[in-house]
JSON list of C-alpha atoms in Angstrom, two decimals:
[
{"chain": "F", "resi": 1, "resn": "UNK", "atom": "CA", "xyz": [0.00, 0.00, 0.00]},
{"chain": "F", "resi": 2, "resn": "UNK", "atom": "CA", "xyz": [0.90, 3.48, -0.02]},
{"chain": "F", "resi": 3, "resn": "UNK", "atom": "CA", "xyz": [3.02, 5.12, 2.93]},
{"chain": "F", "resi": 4, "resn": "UNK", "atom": "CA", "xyz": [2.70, 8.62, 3.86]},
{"chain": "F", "resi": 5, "resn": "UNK", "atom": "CA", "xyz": [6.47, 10.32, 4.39]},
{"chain": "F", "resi": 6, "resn": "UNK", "atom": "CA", "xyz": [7.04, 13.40, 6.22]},
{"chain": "F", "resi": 7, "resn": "UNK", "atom": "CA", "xyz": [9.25, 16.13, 3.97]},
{"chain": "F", "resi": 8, "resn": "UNK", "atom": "CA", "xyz": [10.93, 16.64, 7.35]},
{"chain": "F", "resi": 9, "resn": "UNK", "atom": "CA", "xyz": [11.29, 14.14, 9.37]},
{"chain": "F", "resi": 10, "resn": "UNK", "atom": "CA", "xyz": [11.70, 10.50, 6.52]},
{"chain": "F", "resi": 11, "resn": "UNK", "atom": "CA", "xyz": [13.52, 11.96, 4.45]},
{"chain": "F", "resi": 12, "resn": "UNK", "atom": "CA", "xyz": [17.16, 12.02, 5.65]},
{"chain": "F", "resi": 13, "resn": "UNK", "atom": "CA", "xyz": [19.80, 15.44, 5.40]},
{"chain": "F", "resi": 14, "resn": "UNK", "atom": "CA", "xyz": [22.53, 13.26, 4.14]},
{"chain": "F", "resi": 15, "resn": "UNK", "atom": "CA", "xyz": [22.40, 11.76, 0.55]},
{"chain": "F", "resi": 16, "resn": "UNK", "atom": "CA", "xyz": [22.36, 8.25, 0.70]},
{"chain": "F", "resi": 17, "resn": "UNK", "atom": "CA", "xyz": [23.20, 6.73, -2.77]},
{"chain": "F", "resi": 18, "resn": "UNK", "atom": "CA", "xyz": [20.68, 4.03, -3.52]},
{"chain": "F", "resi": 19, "resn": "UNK", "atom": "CA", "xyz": [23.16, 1.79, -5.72]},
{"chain": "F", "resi": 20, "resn": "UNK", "atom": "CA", "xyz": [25.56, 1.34, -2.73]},
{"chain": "F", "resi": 21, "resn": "UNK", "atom": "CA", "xyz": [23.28, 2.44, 0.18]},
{"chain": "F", "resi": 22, "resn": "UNK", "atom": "CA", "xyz": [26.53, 4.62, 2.06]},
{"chain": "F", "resi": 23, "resn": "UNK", "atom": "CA", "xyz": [26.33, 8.46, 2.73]},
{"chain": "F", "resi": 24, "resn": "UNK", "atom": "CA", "xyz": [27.84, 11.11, -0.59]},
{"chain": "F", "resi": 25, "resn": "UNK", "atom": "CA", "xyz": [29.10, 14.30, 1.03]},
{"chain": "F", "resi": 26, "resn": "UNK", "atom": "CA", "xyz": [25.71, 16.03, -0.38]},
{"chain": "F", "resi": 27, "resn": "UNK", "atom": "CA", "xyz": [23.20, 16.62, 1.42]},
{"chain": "F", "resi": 28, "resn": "UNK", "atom": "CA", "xyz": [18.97, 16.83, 0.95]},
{"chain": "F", "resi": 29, "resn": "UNK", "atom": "CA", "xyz": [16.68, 19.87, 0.50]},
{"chain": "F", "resi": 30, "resn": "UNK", "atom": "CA", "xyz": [13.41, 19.95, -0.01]},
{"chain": "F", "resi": 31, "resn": "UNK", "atom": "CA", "xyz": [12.01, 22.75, -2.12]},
{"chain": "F", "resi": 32, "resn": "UNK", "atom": "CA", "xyz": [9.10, 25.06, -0.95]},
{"chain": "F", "resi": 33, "resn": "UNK", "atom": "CA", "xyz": [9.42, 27.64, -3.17]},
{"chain": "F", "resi": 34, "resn": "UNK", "atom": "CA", "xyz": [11.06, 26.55, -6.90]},
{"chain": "F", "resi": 35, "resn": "UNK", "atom": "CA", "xyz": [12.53, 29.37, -8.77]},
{"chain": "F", "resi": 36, "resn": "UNK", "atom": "CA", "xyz": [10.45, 31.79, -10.83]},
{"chain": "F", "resi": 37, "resn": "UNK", "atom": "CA", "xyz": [7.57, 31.41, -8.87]},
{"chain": "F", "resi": 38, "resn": "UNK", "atom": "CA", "xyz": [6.04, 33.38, -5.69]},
{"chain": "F", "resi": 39, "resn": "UNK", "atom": "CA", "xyz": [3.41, 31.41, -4.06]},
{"chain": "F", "resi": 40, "resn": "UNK", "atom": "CA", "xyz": [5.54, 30.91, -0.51]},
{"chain": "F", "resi": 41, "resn": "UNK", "atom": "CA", "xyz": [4.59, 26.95, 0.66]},
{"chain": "F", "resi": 42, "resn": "UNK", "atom": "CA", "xyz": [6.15, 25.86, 3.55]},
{"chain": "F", "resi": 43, "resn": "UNK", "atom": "CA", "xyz": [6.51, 22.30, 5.05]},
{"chain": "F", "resi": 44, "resn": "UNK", "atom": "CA", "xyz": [3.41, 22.28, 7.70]},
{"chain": "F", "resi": 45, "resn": "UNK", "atom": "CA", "xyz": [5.61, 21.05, 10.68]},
{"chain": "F", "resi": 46, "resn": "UNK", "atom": "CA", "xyz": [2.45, 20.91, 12.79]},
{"chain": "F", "resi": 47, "resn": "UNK", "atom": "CA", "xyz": [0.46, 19.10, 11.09]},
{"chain": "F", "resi": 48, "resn": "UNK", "atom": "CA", "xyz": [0.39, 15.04, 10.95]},
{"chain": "F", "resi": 49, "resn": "UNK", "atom": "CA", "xyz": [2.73, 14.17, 8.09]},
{"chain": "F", "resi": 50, "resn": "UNK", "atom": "CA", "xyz": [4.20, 17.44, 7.44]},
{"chain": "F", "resi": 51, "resn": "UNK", "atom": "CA", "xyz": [3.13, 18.02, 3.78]},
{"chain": "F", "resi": 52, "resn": "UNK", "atom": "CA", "xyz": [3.80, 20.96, 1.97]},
{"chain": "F", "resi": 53, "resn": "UNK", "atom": "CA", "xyz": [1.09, 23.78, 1.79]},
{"chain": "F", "resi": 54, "resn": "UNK", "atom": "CA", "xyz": [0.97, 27.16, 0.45]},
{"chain": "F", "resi": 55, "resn": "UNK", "atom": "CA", "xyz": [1.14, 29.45, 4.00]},
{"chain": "F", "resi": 56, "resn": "UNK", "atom": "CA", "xyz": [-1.29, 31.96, 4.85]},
{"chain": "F", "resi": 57, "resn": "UNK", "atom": "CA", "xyz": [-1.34, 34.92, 7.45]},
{"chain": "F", "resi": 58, "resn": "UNK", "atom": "CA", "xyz": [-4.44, 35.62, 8.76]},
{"chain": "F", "resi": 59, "resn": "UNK", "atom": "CA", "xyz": [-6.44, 33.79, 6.42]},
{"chain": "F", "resi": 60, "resn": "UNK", "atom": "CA", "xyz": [-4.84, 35.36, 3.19]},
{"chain": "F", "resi": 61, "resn": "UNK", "atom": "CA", "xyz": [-2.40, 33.13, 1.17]},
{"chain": "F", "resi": 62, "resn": "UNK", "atom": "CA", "xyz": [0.77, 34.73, 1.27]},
{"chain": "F", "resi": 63, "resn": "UNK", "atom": "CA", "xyz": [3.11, 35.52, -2.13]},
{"chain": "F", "resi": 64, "resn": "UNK", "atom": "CA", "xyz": [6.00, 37.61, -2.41]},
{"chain": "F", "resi": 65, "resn": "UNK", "atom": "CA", "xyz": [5.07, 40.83, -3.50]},
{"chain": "F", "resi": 66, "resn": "UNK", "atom": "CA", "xyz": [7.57, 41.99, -5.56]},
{"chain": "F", "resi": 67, "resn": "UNK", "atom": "CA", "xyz": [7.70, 39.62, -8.31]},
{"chain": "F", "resi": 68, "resn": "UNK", "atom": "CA", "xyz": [9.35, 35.92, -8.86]},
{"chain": "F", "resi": 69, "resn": "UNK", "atom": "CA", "xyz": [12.50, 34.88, -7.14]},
{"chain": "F", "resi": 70, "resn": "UNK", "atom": "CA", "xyz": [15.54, 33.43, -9.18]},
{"chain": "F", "resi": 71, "resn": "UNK", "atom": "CA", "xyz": [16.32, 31.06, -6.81]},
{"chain": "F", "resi": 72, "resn": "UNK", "atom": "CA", "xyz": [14.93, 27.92, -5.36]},
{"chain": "F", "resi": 73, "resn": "UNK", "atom": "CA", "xyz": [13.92, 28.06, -1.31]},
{"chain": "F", "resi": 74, "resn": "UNK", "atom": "CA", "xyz": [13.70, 25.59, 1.06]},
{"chain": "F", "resi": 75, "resn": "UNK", "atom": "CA", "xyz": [14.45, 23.54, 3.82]},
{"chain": "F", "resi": 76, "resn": "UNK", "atom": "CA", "xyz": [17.14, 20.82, 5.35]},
{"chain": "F", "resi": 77, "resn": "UNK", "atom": "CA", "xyz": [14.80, 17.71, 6.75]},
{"chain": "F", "resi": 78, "resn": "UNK", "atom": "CA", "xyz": [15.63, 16.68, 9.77]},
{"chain": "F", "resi": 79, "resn": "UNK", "atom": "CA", "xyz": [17.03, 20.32, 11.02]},
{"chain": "F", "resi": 80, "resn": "UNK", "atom": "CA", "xyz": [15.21, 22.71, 13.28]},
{"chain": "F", "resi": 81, "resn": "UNK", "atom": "CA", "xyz": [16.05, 26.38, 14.39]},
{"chain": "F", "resi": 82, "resn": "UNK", "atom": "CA", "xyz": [15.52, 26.45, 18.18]},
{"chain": "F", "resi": 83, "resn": "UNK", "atom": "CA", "xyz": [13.55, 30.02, 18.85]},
{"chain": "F", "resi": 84, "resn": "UNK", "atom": "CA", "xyz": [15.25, 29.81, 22.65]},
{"chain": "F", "resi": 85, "resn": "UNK", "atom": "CA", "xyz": [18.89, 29.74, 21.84]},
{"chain": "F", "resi": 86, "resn": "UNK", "atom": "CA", "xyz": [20.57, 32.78, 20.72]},
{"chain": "F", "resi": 87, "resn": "UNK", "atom": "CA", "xyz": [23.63, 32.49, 18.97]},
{"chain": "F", "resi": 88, "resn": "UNK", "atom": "CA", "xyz": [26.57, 35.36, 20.33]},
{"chain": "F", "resi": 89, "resn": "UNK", "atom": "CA", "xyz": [27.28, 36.35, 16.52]},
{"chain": "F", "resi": 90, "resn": "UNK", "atom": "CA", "xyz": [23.49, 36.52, 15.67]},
{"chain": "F", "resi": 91, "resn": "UNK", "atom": "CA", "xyz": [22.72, 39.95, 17.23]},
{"chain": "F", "resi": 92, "resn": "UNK", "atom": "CA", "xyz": [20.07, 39.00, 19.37]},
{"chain": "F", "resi": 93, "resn": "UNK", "atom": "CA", "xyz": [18.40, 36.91, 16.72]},
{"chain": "F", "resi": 94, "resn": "UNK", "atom": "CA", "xyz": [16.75, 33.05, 17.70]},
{"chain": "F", "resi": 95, "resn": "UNK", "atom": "CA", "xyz": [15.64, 30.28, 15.28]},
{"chain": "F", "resi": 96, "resn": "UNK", "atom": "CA", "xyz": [12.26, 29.86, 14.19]},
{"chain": "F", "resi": 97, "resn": "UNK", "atom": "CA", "xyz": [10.75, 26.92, 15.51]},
{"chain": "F", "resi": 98, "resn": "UNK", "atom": "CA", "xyz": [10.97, 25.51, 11.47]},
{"chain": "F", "resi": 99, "resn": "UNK", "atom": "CA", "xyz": [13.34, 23.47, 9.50]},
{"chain": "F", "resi": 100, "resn": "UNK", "atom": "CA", "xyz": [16.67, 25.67, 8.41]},
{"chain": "F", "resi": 101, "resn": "UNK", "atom": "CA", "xyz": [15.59, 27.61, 5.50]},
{"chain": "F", "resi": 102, "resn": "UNK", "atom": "CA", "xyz": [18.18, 26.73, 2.51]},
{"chain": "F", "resi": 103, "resn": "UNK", "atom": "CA", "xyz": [18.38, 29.33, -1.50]},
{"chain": "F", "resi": 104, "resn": "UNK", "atom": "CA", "xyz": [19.68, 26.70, -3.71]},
{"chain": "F", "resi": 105, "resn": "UNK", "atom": "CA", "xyz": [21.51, 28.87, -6.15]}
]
């Protein structure tokens, strides 16, 4: 039958290759936003299987506004930006509570 995989959490950060089943040095992303597009989906990390939906903010599906980006966004499965730590060369800034956001360039 059919298995549902989480984007974040099956699918692993390291590259496995399938032909000899041992880690590459490259490692997974999953796309949310491919290039030359602006609808911004994001994995739903809480909801059950962690598909990929376009987000919304209060109720209103959210797009960048000014125009297509030239670069593919994403995420690293199996990551996760802890909103209590702050890092000393971050200015004050703390993760997000989401998956570390990856441009593919």
């Amino acid at each position: 039958g059919k298995k549902t995989i989480s984007l974040w959490h099956d699918v692993t950060l390291v590259h496995v290759d399938p032909a000899t089943d041992r880690p590459t040095p490259y490692l997974n992303f999953v796309c949310e936003i491919p290039k030359f597009s602006r609808k911004k989906y994001e994995i739903a990390t809480d909801e059950v299987g962690n598909f990929i939906k376009q987000d919304e903010k209060k109720g209103v599906l959210r797009e960048f506004k000014k125009g297509d980006i030239f670069f593919n966004y994403g995420c690293l499965p199996r990551t996760w930006e802890d909103p209590t730590f702050v890092h000393p060369d971050a200015e004050g800034c703390r993760g997000d509570n989401d998956p570390v956001d990856v441009c593919e360039i």
